[in-house]
């Protein structure tokens, strides 16, 4: 009986294997179609292939995919329609000639590095429904000095060129186009986002909030003009590349409270 069962199981496994080998492989790109200047996957804009200077994203789009416009050097203006809810990470990264973004009213998520390196960007706003802004979303936007936030937005605020969460306990982005050379962080700030000061070349001096416990990865990286930093006794750690490539940093006071300094800090 046991031998019969084993033979039956072996036969079933062989049949299953044969069936599986006959199933055609799914092509991950099969759902992608080119519509004019756009490569689409359902309602996700996968890639913009055009060369227009002024671009209006189609009304059929709900999500602007990661790197969809990344590296585009001809576009100077983009209009994001109201149907779009997600602008994914690096969507417009390094669009060096992009100057103006008209953001749709229903955008909920702006991904990490979404507009990072857009060095010509001067005009963009945060809609009322935006509830998530990823790390370094506006890093190294050297022409951007202010981001108006819709008055109905309950999650973010922008004060004097610095983007915070609503109660200013988290510093999201110090805008690289802010003309000030020194910055005293509000005492309310408890957390600094990754890439928060990335590429803020005009900044020469920073005083950090006495409630901050950690200087995170890449927080002040590539701040080429930064020369002095005052770290309070609340800080316990300096993470990797927190002051990476700050080529003019000549004075930094590290208090006794700091128990960890990454070897690449």
GROMACS .gro file of C-alpha atoms in nm:
model
  265
    1UNK     CA    1   0.000   0.000   0.000
    2UNK     CA    2   0.277   0.241   0.099
    3UNK     CA    3   0.461   0.164  -0.227
    4UNK     CA    4   0.145   0.239  -0.426
    5UNK     CA    5   0.099   0.574  -0.248
    6UNK     CA    6   0.458   0.670  -0.319
    7UNK     CA    7   0.417   0.585  -0.689
    8UNK     CA    8   0.094   0.784  -0.704
    9UNK     CA    9   0.255   1.091  -0.544
   10UNK     CA   10   0.552   1.065  -0.780
   11UNK     CA   11   0.320   1.047  -1.080
   12UNK     CA   12   0.123   1.350  -0.961
   13UNK     CA   13   0.444   1.551  -0.911
   14UNK     CA   14   0.556   1.467  -1.266
   15UNK     CA   15   0.222   1.575  -1.409
   16UNK     CA   16   0.234   1.898  -1.207
   17UNK     CA   17   0.586   1.970  -1.329
   18UNK     CA   18   0.481   1.919  -1.690
   19UNK     CA   19   0.184   2.155  -1.647
   20UNK     CA   20   0.399   2.424  -1.486
   21UNK     CA   21   0.653   2.411  -1.769
   22UNK     CA   22   0.377   2.475  -2.020
   23UNK     CA   23   0.254   2.792  -1.849
   24UNK     CA   24   0.392   3.092  -2.043
   25UNK     CA   25   0.614   3.331  -1.848
   26UNK     CA   26   0.457   3.663  -1.761
   27UNK     CA   27   0.625   3.956  -1.932
   28UNK     CA   28   0.653   4.235  -1.671
   29UNK     CA   29   0.653   4.491  -1.952
   30UNK     CA   30   0.351   4.346  -2.128
   31UNK     CA   31   0.114   4.589  -1.958
   32UNK     CA   32   0.321   4.889  -2.061
   33UNK     CA   33   0.205   5.084  -2.364
   34UNK     CA   34   0.333   5.396  -2.535
   35UNK     CA   35   0.074   5.671  -2.566
   36UNK     CA   36   0.221   5.971  -2.744
   37UNK     CA   37   0.520   6.092  -2.543
   38UNK     CA   38   0.431   5.874  -2.244
   39UNK     CA   39   0.494   5.514  -2.145
   40UNK     CA   40   0.197   5.402  -1.934
   41UNK     CA   41   0.122   5.104  -1.712
   42UNK     CA   42  -0.246   5.133  -1.634
   43UNK     CA   43  -0.288   5.472  -1.468
   44UNK     CA   44   0.082   5.497  -1.378
   45UNK     CA   45   0.305   5.721  -1.589
   46UNK     CA   46   0.618   5.510  -1.620
   47UNK     CA   47   0.830   5.735  -1.843
   48UNK     CA   48   0.806   6.064  -2.028
   49UNK     CA   49   0.980   6.033  -2.365
   50UNK     CA   50   0.916   6.379  -2.509
   51UNK     CA   51   1.123   6.695  -2.550
   52UNK     CA   52   0.864   6.967  -2.487
   53UNK     CA   53   0.957   7.260  -2.264
   54UNK     CA   54   0.605   7.286  -2.118
   55UNK     CA   55   0.445   6.956  -2.018
   56UNK     CA   56   0.093   6.883  -1.896
   57UNK     CA   57   0.060   6.535  -1.747
   58UNK     CA   58  -0.243   6.352  -1.900
   59UNK     CA   59  -0.565   6.349  -1.696
   60UNK     CA   60  -0.566   5.968  -1.707
   61UNK     CA   61  -0.261   5.953  -1.477
   62UNK     CA   62  -0.304   5.873  -1.108
   63UNK     CA   63   0.059   5.797  -1.021
   64UNK     CA   64   0.376   5.953  -1.158
   65UNK     CA   65   0.619   5.664  -1.134
   66UNK     CA   66   0.970   5.667  -0.993
   67UNK     CA   67   1.221   5.841  -1.224
   68UNK     CA   68   0.945   5.907  -1.479
   69UNK     CA   69   1.093   6.247  -1.572
   70UNK     CA   70   1.433   6.204  -1.406
   71UNK     CA   71   1.721   6.373  -1.586
   72UNK     CA   72   1.501   6.557  -1.836
   73UNK     CA   73   1.695   6.867  -1.944
   74UNK     CA   74   1.445   7.034  -2.180
   75UNK     CA   75   1.138   7.074  -1.958
   76UNK     CA   76   1.096   7.412  -1.788
   77UNK     CA   77   0.737   7.378  -1.666
   78UNK     CA   78   0.509   7.089  -1.570
   79UNK     CA   79   0.139   7.082  -1.479
   80UNK     CA   80   0.027   6.792  -1.261
   81UNK     CA   81  -0.352   6.740  -1.290
   82UNK     CA   82  -0.592   6.695  -0.999
   83UNK     CA   83  -0.637   6.322  -1.059
   84UNK     CA   84  -0.275   6.251  -0.961
   85UNK     CA   85  -0.242   6.131  -0.600
   86UNK     CA   86   0.117   6.004  -0.592
   87UNK     CA   87   0.444   6.153  -0.711
   88UNK     CA   88   0.689   5.869  -0.650
   89UNK     CA   89   1.056   5.883  -0.550
   90UNK     CA   90   1.298   6.056  -0.787
   91UNK     CA   91   1.012   6.132  -1.031
   92UNK     CA   92   1.163   6.466  -1.135
   93UNK     CA   93   1.514   6.427  -0.993
   94UNK     CA   94   1.784   6.630  -1.169
   95UNK     CA   95   1.550   6.806  -1.411
   96UNK     CA   96   1.800   7.089  -1.416
   97UNK     CA   97   1.594   7.336  -1.623
   98UNK     CA   98   1.259   7.280  -1.454
   99UNK     CA   99   1.147   7.617  -1.315
  100UNK     CA  100   0.778   7.581  -1.231
  101UNK     CA  101   0.559   7.296  -1.106
  102UNK     CA  102   0.182   7.334  -1.083
  103UNK     CA  103   0.081   7.070  -0.832
  104UNK     CA  104  -0.262   6.905  -0.853
  105UNK     CA  105  -0.490   6.951  -0.553
  106UNK     CA  106  -0.517   6.578  -0.476
  107UNK     CA  107  -0.149   6.489  -0.446
  108UNK     CA  108  -0.113   6.295  -0.120
  109UNK     CA  109   0.242   6.164  -0.147
  110UNK     CA  110   0.562   6.330  -0.266
  111UNK     CA  111   0.830   6.064  -0.265
  112UNK     CA  112   1.191   6.078  -0.151
  113UNK     CA  113   1.415   6.287  -0.381
  114UNK     CA  114   1.110   6.360  -0.600
  115UNK     CA  115   1.247   6.701  -0.704
  116UNK     CA  116   1.603   6.664  -0.578
  117UNK     CA  117   1.865   6.840  -0.788
  118UNK     CA  118   1.615   7.058  -0.975
  119UNK     CA  119   1.856   7.350  -0.956
  120UNK     CA  120   1.637   7.593  -1.155
  121UNK     CA  121   1.313   7.523  -0.967
  122UNK     CA  122   1.162   7.845  -0.829
  123UNK     CA  123   0.790   7.774  -0.796
  124UNK     CA  124   0.610   7.478  -0.639
  125UNK     CA  125   0.347   7.444  -0.366
  126UNK     CA  126   0.217   7.181  -0.123
  127UNK     CA  127  -0.155   7.100  -0.168
  128UNK     CA  128  -0.404   7.064   0.118
  129UNK     CA  129  -0.416   6.684   0.094
  130UNK     CA  130  -0.044   6.613   0.100
  131UNK     CA  131   0.025   6.388   0.400
  132UNK     CA  132   0.364   6.239   0.315
  133UNK     CA  133   0.683   6.404   0.192
  134UNK     CA  134   0.982   6.175   0.155
  135UNK     CA  135   1.342   6.242   0.257
  136UNK     CA  136   1.525   6.495   0.042
  137UNK     CA  137   1.222   6.562  -0.176
  138UNK     CA  138   1.353   6.915  -0.245
  139UNK     CA  139   1.724   6.863  -0.171
  140UNK     CA  140   1.973   7.076  -0.365
  141UNK     CA  141   1.702   7.288  -0.526
  142UNK     CA  142   1.937   7.584  -0.522
  143UNK     CA  143   1.689   7.834  -0.671
  144UNK     CA  144   1.401   7.742  -0.439
  145UNK     CA  145   1.365   7.973  -0.138
  146UNK     CA  146   1.003   7.912  -0.037
  147UNK     CA  147   0.730   7.650  -0.076
  148UNK     CA  148   0.378   7.782  -0.011
  149UNK     CA  149   0.170   7.528   0.182
  150UNK     CA  150  -0.208   7.530   0.137
  151UNK     CA  151  -0.367   7.679   0.449
  152UNK     CA  152  -0.588   7.371   0.484
  153UNK     CA  153  -0.293   7.132   0.502
  154UNK     CA  154  -0.277   6.984   0.852
  155UNK     CA  155   0.059   6.813   0.810
  156UNK     CA  156   0.317   7.067   0.693
  157UNK     CA  157   0.421   7.428   0.718
  158UNK     CA  158   0.696   7.632   0.555
  159UNK     CA  159   0.846   7.916   0.759
  160UNK     CA  160   1.115   8.147   0.618
  161UNK     CA  161   1.241   7.893   0.367
  162UNK     CA  162   1.233   7.588   0.594
  163UNK     CA  163   0.977   7.307   0.556
  164UNK     CA  164   0.858   7.148   0.881
  165UNK     CA  165   0.579   6.920   0.993
  166UNK     CA  166   0.279   7.112   1.126
  167UNK     CA  167   0.392   7.145   1.490
  168UNK     CA  168   0.755   7.205   1.386
  169UNK     CA  169   0.888   6.906   1.578
  170UNK     CA  170   1.047   6.768   1.260
  171UNK     CA  171   1.259   6.961   1.012
  172UNK     CA  172   1.179   6.821   0.668
  173UNK     CA  173   1.386   7.039   0.433
  174UNK     CA  174   1.601   7.348   0.464
  175UNK     CA  175   1.559   7.494   0.116
  176UNK     CA  176   1.891   7.535  -0.063
  177UNK     CA  177   1.776   7.862  -0.221
  178UNK     CA  178   1.720   8.027   0.118
  179UNK     CA  179   1.949   8.333   0.108
  180UNK     CA  180   2.045   8.340   0.477
  181UNK     CA  181   2.399   8.240   0.570
  182UNK     CA  182   2.316   8.139   0.929
  183UNK     CA  183   2.035   7.940   1.080
  184UNK     CA  184   1.922   7.893   1.439
  185UNK     CA  185   1.691   7.593   1.456
  186UNK     CA  186   1.366   7.644   1.655
  187UNK     CA  187   1.365   7.484   1.999
  188UNK     CA  188   1.056   7.287   1.898
  189UNK     CA  189   1.252   7.068   1.655
  190UNK     CA  190   1.316   6.717   1.787
  191UNK     CA  191   1.401   6.539   1.463
  192UNK     CA  192   1.599   6.628   1.152
  193UNK     CA  193   1.510   6.438   0.835
  194UNK     CA  194   1.767   6.253   0.626
  195UNK     CA  195   1.907   6.489   0.356
  196UNK     CA  196   1.738   6.785   0.529
  197UNK     CA  197   2.019   7.035   0.449
  198UNK     CA  198   2.172   6.855   0.151
  199UNK     CA  199   2.334   7.102  -0.090
  200UNK     CA  200   2.246   7.421   0.102
  201UNK     CA  201   2.566   7.590  -0.017
  202UNK     CA  202   2.484   7.941   0.106
  203UNK     CA  203   2.461   7.828   0.467
  204UNK     CA  204   2.776   7.899   0.671
  205UNK     CA  205   2.664   7.852   1.032
  206UNK     CA  206   2.405   7.634   1.210
  207UNK     CA  207   2.284   7.613   1.569
  208UNK     CA  208   2.092   7.292   1.629
  209UNK     CA  209   1.782   7.267   1.850
  210UNK     CA  210   1.845   7.156   2.213
  211UNK     CA  211   1.583   6.881   2.167
  212UNK     CA  212   1.753   6.700   1.879
  213UNK     CA  213   1.904   6.364   1.979
  214UNK     CA  214   2.048   6.248   1.649
  215UNK     CA  215   2.210   6.398   1.341
  216UNK     CA  216   2.087   6.151   1.077
  217UNK     CA  217   2.248   6.018   0.760
  218UNK     CA  218   2.342   6.286   0.504
  219UNK     CA  219   2.164   6.558   0.706
  220UNK     CA  220   2.421   6.830   0.624
  221UNK     CA  221   2.604   6.649   0.346
  222UNK     CA  222   2.732   6.863   0.058
  223UNK     CA  223   2.678   7.193   0.240
  224UNK     CA  224   2.985   7.342   0.074
  225UNK     CA  225   2.969   7.675   0.256
  226UNK     CA  226   2.913   7.539   0.606
  227UNK     CA  227   3.201   7.638   0.834
  228UNK     CA  228   3.068   7.629   1.193
  229UNK     CA  229   2.818   7.403   1.371
  230UNK     CA  230   2.692   7.422   1.728
  231UNK     CA  231   2.572   7.084   1.855
  232UNK     CA  232   2.371   7.086   2.182
  233UNK     CA  233   2.416   6.845   2.473
  234UNK     CA  234   2.094   6.666   2.375
  235UNK     CA  235   2.262   6.504   2.073
  236UNK     CA  236   2.369   6.143   2.128
  237UNK     CA  237   2.485   6.031   1.783
  238UNK     CA  238   2.624   6.147   1.448
  239UNK     CA  239   2.524   5.907   1.173
  240UNK     CA  240   2.697   5.819   0.844
  241UNK     CA  241   2.782   6.117   0.621
  242UNK     CA  242   2.587   6.352   0.848
  243UNK     CA  243   2.849   6.615   0.760
  244UNK     CA  244   2.989   6.440   0.452
  245UNK     CA  245   3.169   6.658   0.194
  246UNK     CA  246   3.132   6.976   0.400
  247UNK     CA  247   3.462   7.092   0.255
  248UNK     CA  248   3.476   7.422   0.448
  249UNK     CA  249   3.372   7.292   0.789
  250UNK     CA  250   3.643   7.422   1.020
  251UNK     CA  251   3.477   7.430   1.362
  252UNK     CA  252   3.239   7.188   1.528
  253UNK     CA  253   3.184   7.141   1.900
  254UNK     CA  254   3.093   6.786   2.005
  255UNK     CA  255   2.946   6.763   2.357
  256UNK     CA  256   2.998   6.478   2.606
  257UNK     CA  257   2.648   6.352   2.536
  258UNK     CA  258   2.755   6.216   2.196
  259UNK     CA  259   2.817   5.845   2.246
  260UNK     CA  260   2.836   5.740   1.881
  261UNK     CA  261   3.008   5.897   1.583
  262UNK     CA  262   2.997   5.699   1.260
  263UNK     CA  263   3.337   5.656   1.098
  264UNK     CA  264   3.203   5.836   0.790
  265UNK     CA  265   3.018   6.112   0.977
   0.00000   0.00000   0.00000
